[in-house]
Short mmCIF file of N, CA and C in Angstrom, two decimals:
data_model
loop_
_atom_site.label_atom_id
_atom_site.label_comp_id
_atom_site.label_asym_id
_atom_site.label_seq_id
_atom_site.Cartn_x
_atom_site.Cartn_y
_atom_site.Cartn_z
N ILE E 1 -63.55 19.20 -29.16
CA ILE E 1 -65.08 19.51 -30.11
C ILE E 1 -65.44 18.24 -30.98
N ALA E 2 -64.28 17.45 -31.60
CA ALA E 2 -64.28 16.45 -32.27
C ALA E 2 -65.12 15.50 -31.25
N GLY E 3 -64.58 15.16 -30.11
CA GLY E 3 -65.16 14.09 -29.04
C GLY E 3 -66.64 14.62 -28.72
N ASP E 4 -67.03 15.81 -28.50
CA ASP E 4 -68.36 16.39 -28.45
C ASP E 4 -69.16 16.11 -29.52
N THR E 5 -68.97 16.38 -30.80
CA THR E 5 -69.86 16.04 -31.89
C THR E 5 -69.77 14.81 -32.00
N LEU E 6 -69.17 13.61 -31.82
CA LEU E 6 -69.35 12.51 -31.78
C LEU E 6 -70.19 12.05 -30.76
N ASN E 7 -69.98 12.59 -29.74
CA ASN E 7 -70.95 12.23 -28.41
C ASN E 7 -72.48 12.62 -28.93
N TYR E 8 -72.68 13.84 -29.59
CA TYR E 8 -73.65 14.11 -29.97
C TYR E 8 -74.18 13.31 -31.06
N TRP E 9 -73.74 12.97 -32.36
CA TRP E 9 -74.27 11.88 -32.82
C TRP E 9 -74.80 10.68 -32.70
N ILE E 10 -73.99 10.15 -31.66
CA ILE E 10 -74.45 9.04 -30.62
C ILE E 10 -75.82 9.04 -29.96
N GLY E 11 -75.54 10.40 -29.20
CA GLY E 11 -77.03 10.87 -28.62
C GLY E 11 -78.30 10.95 -29.79
N LYS E 12 -77.91 11.47 -30.68
CA LYS E 12 -78.84 11.23 -31.83
C LYS E 12 -79.17 9.92 -32.25
N TRP E 13 -78.38 9.26 -32.61
CA TRP E 13 -78.78 7.87 -32.94
C TRP E 13 -79.53 7.00 -31.96
N ILE E 14 -78.71 7.04 -30.83
CA ILE E 14 -79.18 5.93 -29.81
C ILE E 14 -80.38 6.36 -29.21
N GLY E 15 -80.53 7.85 -28.66
CA GLY E 15 -81.68 8.26 -28.24
C GLY E 15 -82.95 7.87 -28.71
N PRO E 16 -83.52 8.36 -29.94
CA PRO E 16 -84.85 7.84 -29.97
C PRO E 16 -85.32 6.38 -30.19
N LYS E 17 -84.31 5.26 -30.04
CA LYS E 17 -84.39 4.02 -29.96
C LYS E 17 -84.43 3.58 -28.30
N VAL E 18 -83.73 4.13 -27.82
CA VAL E 18 -83.89 4.07 -25.92
C VAL E 18 -85.50 4.47 -25.91
N PHE E 19 -85.86 5.68 -26.31
CA PHE E 19 -87.22 5.95 -25.64
C PHE E 19 -88.16 5.46 -26.49
N GLU E 20 -88.01 4.76 -27.55
CA GLU E 20 -89.51 4.13 -27.94
C GLU E 20 -90.29 3.34 -26.70
N LYS E 21 -89.66 2.79 -25.89
CA LYS E 21 -90.40 1.93 -24.92
C LYS E 21 -90.27 3.05 -23.42
N ASN E 22 -91.26 2.78 -22.50
CA ASN E 22 -91.25 3.06 -21.44
C ASN E 22 -90.73 2.34 -20.37
N TYR E 23 -89.39 2.84 -19.98
CA TYR E 23 -88.68 1.73 -18.73
C TYR E 23 -88.78 2.48 -17.65
N ARG E 24 -88.72 1.90 -16.44
CA ARG E 24 -89.00 2.65 -15.24
C ARG E 24 -88.35 3.76 -15.17
N PHE E 25 -86.85 4.07 -15.70
CA PHE E 25 -85.97 5.20 -15.54
C PHE E 25 -86.13 5.96 -16.74
N ILE E 26 -86.43 5.45 -17.86
CA ILE E 26 -86.36 6.16 -19.18
C ILE E 26 -87.85 6.06 -19.72
N LYS E 27 -88.33 7.48 -19.40
CA LYS E 27 -89.92 7.51 -20.00
C LYS E 27 -89.29 8.26 -21.33
N LYS E 28 -90.68 8.28 -22.00
CA LYS E 28 -90.98 9.45 -23.17
C LYS E 28 -90.92 10.57 -22.62
N GLU E 29 -91.54 10.84 -21.64
CA GLU E 29 -91.86 12.44 -20.92
C GLU E 29 -90.31 12.92 -20.78
N TYR E 30 -89.71 12.17 -20.25
CA TYR E 30 -87.83 12.87 -19.95
C TYR E 30 -87.69 13.41 -21.39
N LEU E 31 -87.55 12.65 -22.38
CA LEU E 31 -87.08 13.08 -23.68
C LEU E 31 -87.89 14.12 -24.12
N GLN E 32 -89.08 14.30 -23.95
CA GLN E 32 -89.63 15.47 -24.33
C GLN E 32 -89.32 16.59 -23.35
N LYS E 33 -89.00 16.33 -22.27
CA LYS E 33 -88.70 17.51 -21.08
C LYS E 33 -87.24 17.85 -21.71
N THR E 34 -86.34 16.96 -22.20
CA THR E 34 -85.08 17.27 -22.79
C THR E 34 -85.15 18.16 -23.90
N GLN E 35 -86.07 18.01 -24.64
CA GLN E 35 -86.16 18.90 -26.18
C GLN E 35 -86.42 19.91 -25.61
N SER E 36 -87.37 20.00 -24.92
CA SER E 36 -87.77 21.54 -24.61
C SER E 36 -86.51 22.20 -23.84
N PHE E 37 -86.01 21.59 -22.75
CA PHE E 37 -84.90 22.13 -22.19
C PHE E 37 -83.87 22.62 -23.55
N TYR E 38 -83.56 21.97 -24.26
CA TYR E 38 -82.40 22.41 -25.34
C TYR E 38 -83.14 22.95 -26.26
N GLU E 39 -84.20 23.44 -26.61
CA GLU E 39 -84.73 24.62 -27.47
C GLU E 39 -84.52 25.69 -26.49
N LYS E 40 -84.62 25.66 -25.18
CA LYS E 40 -84.71 26.95 -24.56
C LYS E 40 -83.15 27.44 -23.88
N HIS E 41 -82.78 26.42 -23.69
CA HIS E 41 -80.99 26.85 -23.15
C HIS E 41 -80.19 26.20 -23.64
N GLY E 42 -80.28 25.37 -24.80
CA GLY E 42 -79.34 24.40 -25.34
C GLY E 42 -77.96 25.50 -25.68
N GLY E 43 -77.85 26.45 -26.22
CA GLY E 43 -76.74 26.83 -26.17
C GLY E 43 -75.50 27.18 -25.33
N LYS E 44 -76.60 27.83 -24.22
CA LYS E 44 -75.68 28.12 -22.89
C LYS E 44 -75.46 26.83 -21.91
N THR E 45 -76.08 25.45 -22.08
CA THR E 45 -75.93 24.73 -21.67
C THR E 45 -74.69 23.70 -22.46
N ILE E 46 -74.67 24.05 -23.60
CA ILE E 46 -73.39 23.36 -24.63
C ILE E 46 -71.83 24.64 -23.74
N ILE E 47 -72.21 25.88 -23.63
CA ILE E 47 -70.88 26.56 -23.67
C ILE E 47 -70.35 26.39 -21.94
N PHE E 48 -71.63 26.69 -21.09
CA PHE E 48 -71.29 26.36 -19.81
C PHE E 48 -70.81 24.95 -19.14
N ALA E 49 -71.33 23.96 -19.91
CA ALA E 49 -70.96 22.61 -19.59
C ALA E 49 -69.49 22.11 -19.48
N ARG E 50 -68.84 22.64 -20.51
CA ARG E 50 -67.37 22.60 -20.36
C ARG E 50 -66.97 22.86 -19.65
N PHE E 51 -67.14 23.94 -18.52
CA PHE E 51 -66.64 24.20 -17.45
C PHE E 51 -66.89 23.11 -16.06
N ILE E 52 -67.92 22.45 -16.22
CA ILE E 52 -68.02 21.35 -15.17
C ILE E 52 -67.91 19.83 -15.43
N PRO E 53 -67.13 19.57 -14.18
CA PRO E 53 -66.49 18.07 -14.87
C PRO E 53 -68.03 17.11 -14.41
N VAL E 54 -67.83 16.16 -15.31
CA VAL E 54 -68.47 15.00 -15.63
C VAL E 54 -69.70 15.73 -16.36
N ILE E 55 -70.77 16.92 -16.01
CA ILE E 55 -71.41 17.42 -16.90
C ILE E 55 -71.34 17.59 -18.38
N ARG E 56 -69.82 18.16 -18.77
CA ARG E 56 -69.02 18.19 -20.06
C ARG E 56 -69.23 16.84 -20.73
N THR E 57 -69.19 15.59 -20.15
CA THR E 57 -69.07 14.59 -20.60
C THR E 57 -70.69 14.22 -21.53
N PHE E 58 -71.64 14.47 -20.73
CA PHE E 58 -72.45 14.29 -21.02
C PHE E 58 -73.70 15.32 -21.92
N ALA E 59 -73.43 16.62 -22.02
CA ALA E 59 -73.96 17.56 -22.41
C ALA E 59 -74.40 17.21 -23.82
N PRO E 60 -73.01 16.81 -24.39
CA PRO E 60 -73.41 16.81 -25.96
C PRO E 60 -74.37 15.68 -26.15
N PHE E 61 -73.94 14.27 -25.44
CA PHE E 61 -75.01 13.38 -25.83
C PHE E 61 -76.38 13.80 -25.56
N VAL E 62 -76.55 14.34 -24.49
CA VAL E 62 -77.96 14.77 -24.21
C VAL E 62 -78.80 15.72 -25.48
N ALA E 63 -77.80 16.46 -25.77
CA ALA E 63 -78.25 17.56 -26.77
C ALA E 63 -78.46 16.65 -28.26
N GLY E 64 -77.88 15.63 -28.39
CA GLY E 64 -78.55 14.61 -29.48
C GLY E 64 -79.55 14.21 -29.00
N ILE E 65 -79.58 13.35 -27.97
CA ILE E 65 -81.18 13.01 -27.56
C ILE E 65 -82.09 13.97 -27.65
N GLY E 66 -81.66 15.05 -27.13
CA GLY E 66 -82.77 15.94 -27.06
C GLY E 66 -83.25 16.94 -28.93
N THR E 67 -82.48 16.06 -29.88
CA THR E 67 -82.39 16.64 -30.89
C THR E 67 -82.33 18.11 -31.12
N MET E 68 -81.36 18.70 -30.51
CA MET E 68 -80.79 19.89 -30.83
C MET E 68 -80.33 20.13 -32.12
N ASN E 69 -80.36 21.15 -32.86
CA ASN E 69 -79.98 21.39 -34.01
C ASN E 69 -78.39 21.25 -34.11
N TYR E 70 -78.14 20.22 -35.44
CA TYR E 70 -76.50 20.39 -35.60
C TYR E 70 -75.87 21.77 -35.75
N GLY E 71 -76.63 22.15 -36.26
CA GLY E 71 -75.92 23.71 -36.81
C GLY E 71 -75.52 24.52 -35.44
N LYS E 72 -76.57 24.28 -34.78
CA LYS E 72 -76.68 25.40 -33.22
C LYS E 72 -75.91 24.67 -32.33
N PHE E 73 -75.62 23.36 -32.19
CA PHE E 73 -75.28 22.55 -31.54
C PHE E 73 -73.34 22.98 -32.01
N ILE E 74 -73.05 22.66 -32.98
CA ILE E 74 -71.59 23.20 -33.39
C ILE E 74 -71.24 24.57 -33.15
N PHE E 75 -72.14 25.45 -33.57
CA PHE E 75 -72.05 26.89 -33.34
C PHE E 75 -71.44 27.16 -31.96
N TYR E 76 -72.10 26.86 -30.71
CA TYR E 76 -72.12 26.61 -29.74
C TYR E 76 -70.95 25.79 -28.80
N ASN E 77 -70.72 24.94 -29.45
CA ASN E 77 -69.62 24.01 -29.07
C ASN E 77 -68.22 24.57 -29.38
N VAL E 78 -68.24 25.18 -30.63
CA VAL E 78 -66.97 25.88 -30.93
C VAL E 78 -66.49 26.78 -29.79
N ILE E 79 -67.68 27.72 -29.67
CA ILE E 79 -67.42 29.17 -28.92
C ILE E 79 -67.19 28.61 -27.70
N GLY E 80 -67.69 27.46 -27.12
CA GLY E 80 -67.29 26.99 -25.71
C GLY E 80 -65.77 26.40 -25.50
N GLY E 81 -65.55 25.45 -26.52
CA GLY E 81 -64.34 25.21 -26.44
C GLY E 81 -62.98 26.37 -26.65
N PHE E 82 -63.41 27.55 -27.15
CA PHE E 82 -62.57 28.52 -27.62
C PHE E 82 -62.82 29.16 -26.21
N CYS E 83 -63.73 29.45 -25.31
CA CYS E 83 -63.55 29.97 -24.16
C CYS E 83 -62.79 29.12 -23.01
N TRP E 84 -62.98 27.85 -23.42
CA TRP E 84 -62.37 26.89 -22.18
C TRP E 84 -60.82 26.97 -22.59
N ILE E 85 -60.58 26.96 -23.54
CA ILE E 85 -59.08 27.21 -23.61
C ILE E 85 -58.52 28.14 -23.63
N THR E 86 -59.06 29.43 -23.92
CA THR E 86 -58.79 30.48 -23.78
C THR E 86 -58.71 31.05 -22.10
N SER E 87 -59.75 30.44 -21.03
CA SER E 87 -59.64 30.86 -19.65
C SER E 87 -58.37 30.04 -19.06
N PHE E 88 -58.26 28.72 -19.37
CA PHE E 88 -56.97 28.26 -18.78
C PHE E 88 -55.91 28.52 -19.35
N LEU E 89 -55.64 29.02 -20.98
CA LEU E 89 -54.31 29.70 -21.06
C LEU E 89 -54.37 30.92 -20.24
N VAL E 90 -55.33 31.79 -19.84
CA VAL E 90 -54.97 33.00 -19.18
C VAL E 90 -54.77 32.80 -17.73
N LEU E 91 -55.73 31.96 -17.28
CA LEU E 91 -55.05 31.57 -15.89
C LEU E 91 -53.94 31.01 -15.75
N GLY E 92 -53.38 29.99 -16.62
CA GLY E 92 -51.92 29.38 -16.37
C GLY E 92 -50.96 30.54 -16.70
N TYR E 93 -51.08 31.66 -17.34
CA TYR E 93 -50.36 32.65 -17.85
C TYR E 93 -50.21 33.38 -16.38
N PHE E 94 -51.18 34.01 -15.72
CA PHE E 94 -51.25 34.65 -14.56
C PHE E 94 -51.01 34.14 -13.40
N PHE E 95 -51.20 32.61 -13.28
CA PHE E 95 -51.42 31.91 -12.04
C PHE E 95 -50.29 30.95 -11.94
N GLY E 96 -49.44 30.67 -13.18
CA GLY E 96 -48.62 29.79 -13.20
C GLY E 96 -47.47 29.55 -12.40
N ASN E 97 -46.79 30.81 -12.10
CA ASN E 97 -45.67 30.90 -11.90
C ASN E 97 -45.98 31.63 -10.44
N LEU E 98 -47.31 31.65 -9.75
CA LEU E 98 -47.24 31.95 -8.48
C LEU E 98 -46.49 30.90 -7.59
N PRO E 99 -45.91 31.23 -6.45
CA PRO E 99 -45.13 30.24 -5.45
C PRO E 99 -46.11 29.46 -4.89
N PHE E 100 -47.31 29.97 -4.66
CA PHE E 100 -48.30 28.96 -3.77
C PHE E 100 -49.12 27.79 -4.68
N VAL E 101 -48.96 28.27 -6.00
CA VAL E 101 -49.87 27.43 -7.14
C VAL E 101 -48.75 26.44 -7.32
N LYS E 102 -47.16 26.70 -7.75
CA LYS E 102 -46.37 25.78 -7.55
C LYS E 102 -46.62 24.85 -6.54
N ASN E 103 -46.15 25.36 -5.24
CA ASN E 103 -46.12 24.55 -4.26
C ASN E 103 -46.97 23.67 -3.74
N ASN E 104 -48.28 24.31 -4.32
CA ASN E 104 -49.63 23.38 -3.72
C ASN E 104 -50.48 22.89 -4.81
N PHE E 105 -49.98 22.59 -5.80
CA PHE E 105 -50.55 22.25 -7.56
C PHE E 105 -51.65 21.38 -7.06
N THR E 106 -51.69 20.45 -6.23
CA THR E 106 -52.87 19.39 -6.46
C THR E 106 -54.01 19.98 -5.23
N LEU E 107 -53.45 20.60 -4.48
CA LEU E 107 -54.85 21.22 -3.64
C LEU E 107 -55.17 22.38 -4.29
N VAL E 108 -54.58 23.03 -5.47
CA VAL E 108 -55.08 24.20 -6.41
C VAL E 108 -56.08 23.17 -7.38
N ILE E 109 -55.81 22.28 -7.74
CA ILE E 109 -56.68 21.57 -8.83
C ILE E 109 -57.71 20.76 -8.00
N PHE E 110 -57.70 20.48 -6.81
CA PHE E 110 -58.77 20.08 -5.91
C PHE E 110 -59.64 21.47 -6.06
N GLY E 111 -59.21 22.39 -5.60
CA GLY E 111 -60.05 23.66 -5.13
C GLY E 111 -61.03 24.05 -6.32
N ILE E 112 -60.37 23.90 -7.80
CA ILE E 112 -60.91 24.62 -8.95
C ILE E 112 -62.04 23.47 -8.93
N VAL E 113 -61.77 21.93 -9.13
CA VAL E 113 -62.71 21.02 -9.26
C VAL E 113 -64.26 21.04 -8.34
N GLY E 114 -63.64 21.56 -6.91
CA GLY E 114 -64.74 21.55 -6.20
C GLY E 114 -65.49 22.63 -6.45
N LEU E 115 -64.86 24.03 -6.66
CA LEU E 115 -65.55 24.91 -7.20
C LEU E 115 -66.69 24.86 -8.38
N SER E 116 -65.90 24.40 -9.04
CA SER E 116 -66.98 23.71 -10.79
C SER E 116 -68.17 22.95 -10.12
N ILE E 117 -68.08 22.20 -9.30
CA ILE E 117 -68.88 21.52 -8.83
C ILE E 117 -70.13 22.26 -8.34
N LEU E 118 -69.78 23.23 -7.47
CA LEU E 118 -70.85 23.96 -6.67
C LEU E 118 -72.12 24.25 -7.42
N PRO E 119 -71.91 25.03 -8.77
CA PRO E 119 -73.65 25.62 -9.12
C PRO E 119 -74.13 24.25 -9.49
N PRO E 120 -73.97 23.27 -9.92
CA PRO E 120 -74.87 22.32 -10.18
C PRO E 120 -75.57 21.48 -9.02
N VAL E 121 -74.49 21.69 -8.20
CA VAL E 121 -75.15 20.80 -6.75
C VAL E 121 -76.18 21.81 -6.09
N TYR E 122 -76.01 23.09 -5.94
CA TYR E 122 -76.58 24.28 -5.55
C TYR E 122 -77.88 24.15 -6.36
N GLU E 123 -77.84 24.59 -7.78
CA GLU E 123 -79.29 24.31 -8.40
C GLU E 123 -80.19 22.65 -8.36
N PHE E 124 -79.27 21.70 -8.35
CA PHE E 124 -80.13 20.52 -7.75
C PHE E 124 -80.84 20.84 -6.43
N LEU E 125 -80.11 20.97 -5.58
CA LEU E 125 -80.20 21.09 -4.34
C LEU E 125 -81.84 22.26 -4.21
N LYS E 126 -81.48 23.64 -4.79
CA LYS E 126 -82.47 24.19 -4.73
C LYS E 126 -83.78 23.82 -5.60
N HIS E 127 -83.62 23.15 -6.45
CA HIS E 127 -84.79 22.36 -7.45
C HIS E 127 -85.39 21.52 -6.67
N LYS E 128 -84.58 20.99 -5.89
CA LYS E 128 -84.99 19.28 -4.91
C LYS E 128 -86.01 20.10 -4.13
N PHE E 129 -85.56 21.22 -3.34
CA PHE E 129 -86.43 21.60 -1.97
C PHE E 129 -87.42 22.72 -2.40
N THR E 130 -87.25 23.41 -3.19
CA THR E 130 -88.37 24.24 -3.96
C THR E 130 -89.46 23.57 -4.59
N LYS E 131 -89.45 22.66 -4.86
CA LYS E 131 -90.12 21.76 -5.59
C LYS E 131 -91.23 21.19 -5.01
N ASN E 132 -90.83 20.71 -3.62
CA ASN E 132 -91.47 20.15 -2.26
C ASN E 132 -92.06 21.43 -1.86
N LYS E 133 -92.23 22.34 -1.87
CA LYS E 133 -93.14 23.21 -0.91
C LYS E 133 -93.96 23.95 -1.58
N VAL E 134 -94.05 23.46 -3.12
CA VAL E 134 -95.47 24.41 -4.08
C VAL E 134 -96.61 23.11 -3.81
#
């Protein structure tokens, strides 16, 4: 929670400065889209990002850039942290002593990471291919 909060404030502090000028990959239009996205989906994003490797690192930073309200951010950040910790405790309790998990721990970890990456990859591909058909 503390790391995400720091990341949020870094995004809030750096974000506007980066978007003052238009660069090839950093445009004011992207900031506006980010702001409207976080107004609509910010809470869900902060909660679910915890469960997706790589995205969990950048979601708080982008929330700061997108000027998500800090009170709303910290509320969803605490809920997301609680859900994340609880889910791992419950999964560890029920699956930690299974012989298959003990004997194939590395494989299980790779499987979990692979499964957690599938939803954003699916959404990216869906967005990419449906956008071209319109």
